[in-house]
PDB file of C-alpha atoms in Angstrom:
ATOM      1  CA  MET A   2      79.609 105.014  30.026  1.00 54.00           C
ATOM      2  CA  THR A   3      77.326 104.268  32.917  1.00 68.00           C
ATOM      3  CA  GLU A   4      76.810 106.412  36.004  1.00 86.00           C
ATOM      4  CA  PRO A   5      79.015 104.336  38.362  1.00 89.00           C
ATOM      5  CA  ILE A   6      81.922 104.676  35.950  1.00 91.00           C
ATOM      6  CA  TYR A   7      81.527 108.460  35.881  1.00 92.00           C
ATOM      7  CA  SER A   8      81.405 108.527  39.683  1.00 90.00           C
ATOM      8  CA  TRP A   9      84.612 106.517  39.878  1.00 91.00           C
ATOM      9  CA  LEU A  10      86.400 108.607  37.244  1.00 93.00           C
ATOM     10  CA  TYR A  11      85.347 111.911  38.844  1.00 93.00           C
ATOM     11  CA  VAL A  12      86.591 110.811  42.262  1.00 92.00           C
ATOM     12  CA  GLN A  13      89.809 109.263  40.988  1.00 94.00           C
ATOM     13  CA  GLN A  14      90.731 112.156  38.722  1.00 96.00           C
ATOM     14  CA  GLY A  15      89.562 114.744  41.259  1.00 95.00           C
ATOM     15  CA  VAL A  16      91.860 113.292  43.921  1.00 95.00           C
ATOM     16  CA  ASP A  17      94.712 113.147  41.403  1.00 96.00           C
ATOM     17  CA  ALA A  18      94.171 116.827  40.529  1.00 97.00           C
ATOM     18  CA  VAL A  19      94.168 117.887  44.189  1.00 96.00           C
ATOM     19  CA  LYS A  20      97.294 115.832  44.943  1.00 96.00           C
ATOM     20  CA  ALA A  21      99.112 117.300  41.947  1.00 97.00           C
ATOM     21  CA  ALA A  22      98.255 120.876  42.952  1.00 97.00           C
ATOM     22  CA  MET A  23      99.202 120.242  46.593  1.00 96.00           C
ATOM     23  CA  GLY A  24     102.410 118.516  45.513  1.00 96.00           C
ATOM     24  CA  GLN A  25     103.465 121.477  43.385  1.00 97.00           C
ATOM     25  CA  ARG A  26     102.873 123.854  46.260  1.00 96.00           C
ATOM     26  CA  MET A  27     104.717 121.613  48.738  1.00 96.00           C
ATOM     27  CA  GLU A  28     107.744 121.456  46.422  1.00 96.00           C
ATOM     28  CA  ALA A  29     107.731 125.218  45.767  1.00 96.00           C
ATOM     29  CA  GLU A  30     107.060 126.475  49.294  1.00 95.00           C
ATOM     30  CA  ALA A  31     108.181 123.720  51.684  1.00 94.00           C
ATOM     31  CA  GLY A  32     111.005 122.223  49.635  1.00 94.00           C
ATOM     32  CA  CYS A  33     109.720 118.688  50.047  1.00 95.00           C
ATOM     33  CA  SER A  34     107.261 116.463  48.258  1.00 96.00           C
ATOM     34  CA  LEU A  35     103.715 115.862  49.417  1.00 96.00           C
ATOM     35  CA  LEU A  36     104.615 112.225  50.092  1.00 97.00           C
ATOM     36  CA  GLU A  37     107.644 113.240  52.176  1.00 97.00           C
ATOM     37  CA  HIS A  38     105.430 115.426  54.385  1.00 96.00           C
ATOM     38  CA  VAL A  39     102.828 112.674  54.737  1.00 96.00           C
ATOM     39  CA  ALA A  40     105.582 110.216  55.739  1.00 97.00           C
ATOM     40  CA  LEU A  41     106.833 112.643  58.402  1.00 97.00           C
ATOM     41  CA  TYR A  42     103.269 113.122  59.612  1.00 94.00           C
ATOM     42  CA  GLN A  43     102.669 109.366  59.842  1.00 94.00           C
ATOM     43  CA  LEU A  44     105.881 108.898  61.797  1.00 96.00           C
ATOM     44  CA  HIS A  45     104.985 111.765  64.141  1.00 95.00           C
ATOM     45  CA  HIS A  46     101.405 110.543  64.598  1.00 92.00           C
ATOM     46  CA  ASN A  47     102.574 106.978  65.335  1.00 92.00           C
ATOM     47  CA  GLY A  48     105.117 107.712  68.046  1.00 93.00           C
ATOM     48  CA  GLY A  49     108.047 108.680  65.816  1.00 95.00           C
ATOM     49  CA  ARG A  50     108.917 105.114  64.831  1.00 95.00           C
ATOM     50  CA  LEU A  51     107.372 102.679  62.360  1.00 96.00           C
ATOM     51  CA  LYS A  52     108.447  99.482  60.642  1.00 95.00           C
ATOM     52  CA  MET A  53     109.292 100.209  57.018  1.00 96.00           C
ATOM     53  CA  LEU A  54     106.640  97.754  55.793  1.00 95.00           C
ATOM     54  CA  GLU A  55     104.031  99.339  58.050  1.00 94.00           C
ATOM     55  CA  LEU A  56     104.932 102.801  56.717  1.00 96.00           C
ATOM     56  CA  ALA A  57     104.697 101.495  53.138  1.00 96.00           C
ATOM     57  CA  GLU A  58     101.180 100.239  53.866  1.00 91.00           C
ATOM     58  CA  LEU A  59     100.102 103.495  55.523  1.00 90.00           C
ATOM     59  CA  LEU A  60     101.422 105.515  52.578  1.00 93.00           C
ATOM     60  CA  ASP A  61     100.104 103.037  50.018  1.00 91.00           C
ATOM     61  CA  VAL A  62     103.496 102.683  48.325  1.00 95.00           C
ATOM     62  CA  SER A  63     105.575  99.622  47.523  1.00 96.00           C
ATOM     63  CA  PRO A  64     108.315  98.463  49.905  1.00 94.00           C
ATOM     64  CA  SER A  65     110.944  99.610  47.387  1.00 95.00           C
ATOM     65  CA  GLY A  66     109.149 102.950  47.067  1.00 96.00           C
ATOM     66  CA  VAL A  67     109.200 103.505  50.819  1.00 97.00           C
ATOM     67  CA  THR A  68     112.898 102.576  50.881  1.00 96.00           C
ATOM     68  CA  ARG A  69     113.652 105.301  48.312  1.00 97.00           C
ATOM     69  CA  LEU A  70     111.447 107.768  50.183  1.00 98.00           C
ATOM     70  CA  ILE A  71     113.157 107.087  53.505  1.00 98.00           C
ATOM     71  CA  GLU A  72     116.563 107.402  51.832  1.00 97.00           C
ATOM     72  CA  ARG A  73     115.635 110.946  50.767  1.00 97.00           C
ATOM     73  CA  LEU A  74     114.464 111.759  54.290  1.00 98.00           C
ATOM     74  CA  VAL A  75     117.651 110.282  55.788  1.00 98.00           C
ATOM     75  CA  LYS A  76     119.737 112.525  53.500  1.00 97.00           C
ATOM     76  CA  ARG A  77     117.815 115.543  54.810  1.00 96.00           C
ATOM     77  CA  GLY A  78     118.466 114.462  58.395  1.00 97.00           C
ATOM     78  CA  TRP A  79     114.730 114.124  59.089  1.00 97.00           C
ATOM     79  CA  VAL A  80     114.668 110.338  59.572  1.00 98.00           C
ATOM     80  CA  THR A  81     117.073 107.590  60.594  1.00 98.00           C
ATOM     81  CA  ARG A  82     116.893 103.852  60.005  1.00 96.00           C
ATOM     82  CA  GLU A  83     117.174 101.423  62.888  1.00 95.00           C
ATOM     83  CA  GLN A  84     117.580  97.654  62.931  1.00 93.00           C
ATOM     84  CA  PRO A  85     117.137  95.703  66.143  1.00 87.00           C
ATOM     85  CA  PRO A  86     120.297  93.681  66.873  1.00 87.00           C
ATOM     86  CA  ASP A  87     118.218  90.534  67.396  1.00 87.00           C
ATOM     87  CA  ASN A  88     116.342  90.831  64.066  1.00 84.00           C
ATOM     88  CA  ARG A  89     118.416  92.305  61.246  1.00 79.00           C
ATOM     89  CA  ARG A  90     115.580  91.741  58.758  1.00 84.00           C
ATOM     90  CA  GLN A  91     113.393  94.257  60.580  1.00 91.00           C
ATOM     91  CA  VAL A  92     113.994  97.912  59.685  1.00 94.00           C
ATOM     92  CA  TYR A  93     112.388 100.904  61.370  1.00 96.00           C
ATOM     93  CA  ALA A  94     112.070 104.473  60.137  1.00 97.00           C
ATOM     94  CA  VAL A  95     112.622 106.828  63.067  1.00 98.00           C
ATOM     95  CA  LEU A  96     111.773 110.521  63.094  1.00 98.00           C
ATOM     96  CA  THR A  97     114.679 112.760  64.175  1.00 98.00           C
ATOM     97  CA  PRO A  98     114.225 115.995  66.135  1.00 97.00           C
ATOM     98  CA  GLU A  99     114.917 117.868  62.875  1.00 97.00           C
ATOM     99  CA  GLY A 100     112.248 115.805  61.141  1.00 96.00           C
ATOM    100  CA  GLU A 101     109.794 116.532  63.934  1.00 96.00           C
ATOM    101  CA  GLU A 102     110.546 120.239  63.606  1.00 95.00           C
ATOM    102  CA  ALA A 103     110.048 120.117  59.826  1.00 94.00           C
ATOM    103  CA  CYS A 104     106.822 118.124  60.183  1.00 93.00           C
ATOM    104  CA  LEU A 105     105.294 120.458  62.739  1.00 94.00           C
ATOM    105  CA  GLY A 106     106.744 123.641  61.268  1.00 94.00           C
ATOM    106  CA  ASN A 107     107.121 124.701  57.662  1.00 92.00           C
ATOM    107  CA  THR A 108     105.911 121.541  55.916  1.00 93.00           C
ATOM    108  CA  ALA A 109     102.761 121.445  58.083  1.00 94.00           C
ATOM    109  CA  ARG A 110     102.069 125.124  57.447  1.00 95.00           C
ATOM    110  CA  VAL A 111     102.353 124.709  53.673  1.00 96.00           C
ATOM    111  CA  TYR A 112     100.399 121.431  53.740  1.00 96.00           C
ATOM    112  CA  ARG A 113      97.494 123.015  55.641  1.00 95.00           C
ATOM    113  CA  ALA A 114      97.457 126.077  53.394  1.00 96.00           C
ATOM    114  CA  SER A 115      97.494 123.990  50.212  1.00 96.00           C
ATOM    115  CA  LEU A 116      94.825 121.653  51.595  1.00 95.00           C
ATOM    116  CA  ALA A 117      92.626 124.653  52.394  1.00 96.00           C
ATOM    117  CA  GLU A 118      93.093 126.165  48.951  1.00 95.00           C
ATOM    118  CA  GLU A 119      93.134 123.077  46.721  1.00 95.00           C
ATOM    119  CA  PHE A 120      90.584 120.903  48.555  1.00 95.00           C
ATOM    120  CA  THR A 121      88.442 122.298  51.362  1.00 95.00           C
ATOM    121  CA  GLY A 122      88.192 125.731  49.748  1.00 95.00           C
ATOM    122  CA  LEU A 123      86.342 124.156  46.831  1.00 96.00           C
ATOM    123  CA  LEU A 124      83.817 122.284  48.982  1.00 96.00           C
ATOM    124  CA  ASN A 125      81.085 123.133  51.478  1.00 96.00           C
ATOM    125  CA  GLU A 126      80.499 121.496  54.874  1.00 96.00           C
ATOM    126  CA  ARG A 127      77.997 118.993  53.481  1.00 97.00           C
ATOM    127  CA  ASP A 128      80.459 117.962  50.736  1.00 96.00           C
ATOM    128  CA  LEU A 129      83.167 117.401  53.339  1.00 95.00           C
ATOM    129  CA  ALA A 130      80.848 115.392  55.615  1.00 95.00           C
ATOM    130  CA  ASP A 131      79.744 113.259  52.652  1.00 95.00           C
ATOM    131  CA  LEU A 132      83.362 112.625  51.655  1.00 93.00           C
ATOM    132  CA  ARG A 133      84.298 111.576  55.218  1.00 92.00           C
ATOM    133  CA  ARG A 134      81.343 109.188  55.334  1.00 93.00           C
ATOM    134  CA  ILE A 135      81.995 107.743  51.872  1.00 94.00           C
ATOM    135  CA  GLY A 136      85.755 107.488  52.394  1.00 90.00           C
ATOM    136  CA  ARG A 137      85.361 105.635  55.686  1.00 90.00           C
ATOM    137  CA  LYS A 138      82.747 103.332  54.137  1.00 93.00           C
ATOM    138  CA  LEU A 139      85.157 102.457  51.314  1.00 92.00           C
ATOM    139  CA  LEU A 140      88.065 101.905  53.710  1.00 88.00           C
ATOM    140  CA  GLU A 141      85.949  99.705  55.983  1.00 91.00           C
ATOM    141  CA  GLY A 142      84.531  97.784  53.017  1.00 93.00           C
ATOM    142  CA  HIS A 143      88.042  96.906  51.895  1.00 90.00           C
ATOM    143  CA  GLY A 144      89.372  96.126  55.376  1.00 88.00           C
ATOM    144  CA  ARG A 145      91.644  99.177  55.364  1.00 81.00           C
ATOM    145  CA  TRP A 146      90.089 101.288  58.113  1.00 84.00           C
ATOM    146  CA  ASP A 147      92.791 101.776  60.697  1.00 78.00           C
ATOM    147  CA  VAL A 148      93.038 104.595  63.214  1.00 74.00           C
ATOM    148  CA  LYS A 149      96.822 104.654  62.582  1.00 69.00           C
ATOM    149  CA  ARG A 150      96.073 106.381  59.290  1.00 69.00           C
ATOM    150  CA  PHE A 151      94.423 109.372  60.963  1.00 67.00           C
ATOM    151  CA  ALA A 152      94.926 111.866  63.752  1.00 54.00           C
ATOM    152  CA  PRO A 153      93.270 110.929  67.071  1.00 51.00           C
ATOM    153  CA  SER A 154      90.735 113.727  66.576  1.00 45.00           C
ATOM    154  CA  GLU A 155      89.333 111.837  63.560  1.00 43.00           C
ATOM    155  CA  GLU A 156      87.731 109.174  65.746  1.00 40.00           C
TER     156      GLU A 156
END
């Protein structure tokens, strides 16, 4: 294999390994999946309400995948679905007060702890700066840089 292939495989499989470790910890300690926490975070960060298709894009999941995800969050009481009366084809995911509490409380605590242990704890400041630069470059190069994906402090 050539060097670019190794670079791609290391990044891809490294991210997969971190996500798997974080996901296991989220399930064990927060009682929700990593994706469920990220969905709550995206809703919180974007005013508590997003179109389902917009949420699917932000989470990089299919529309049917986001529908199943939101169904799980609705069952927990963390999210509701809303449809405007004038456009029944449009569906919004809306964060409930309980979902806000979960997002800012236990799930955030476990997420931050697992991120620190499984990701940042393995890297130095230069590594992290390089990853931010490279990640943004890749997002911009593919037309996917959008401040909606990140906390305001990221800008």
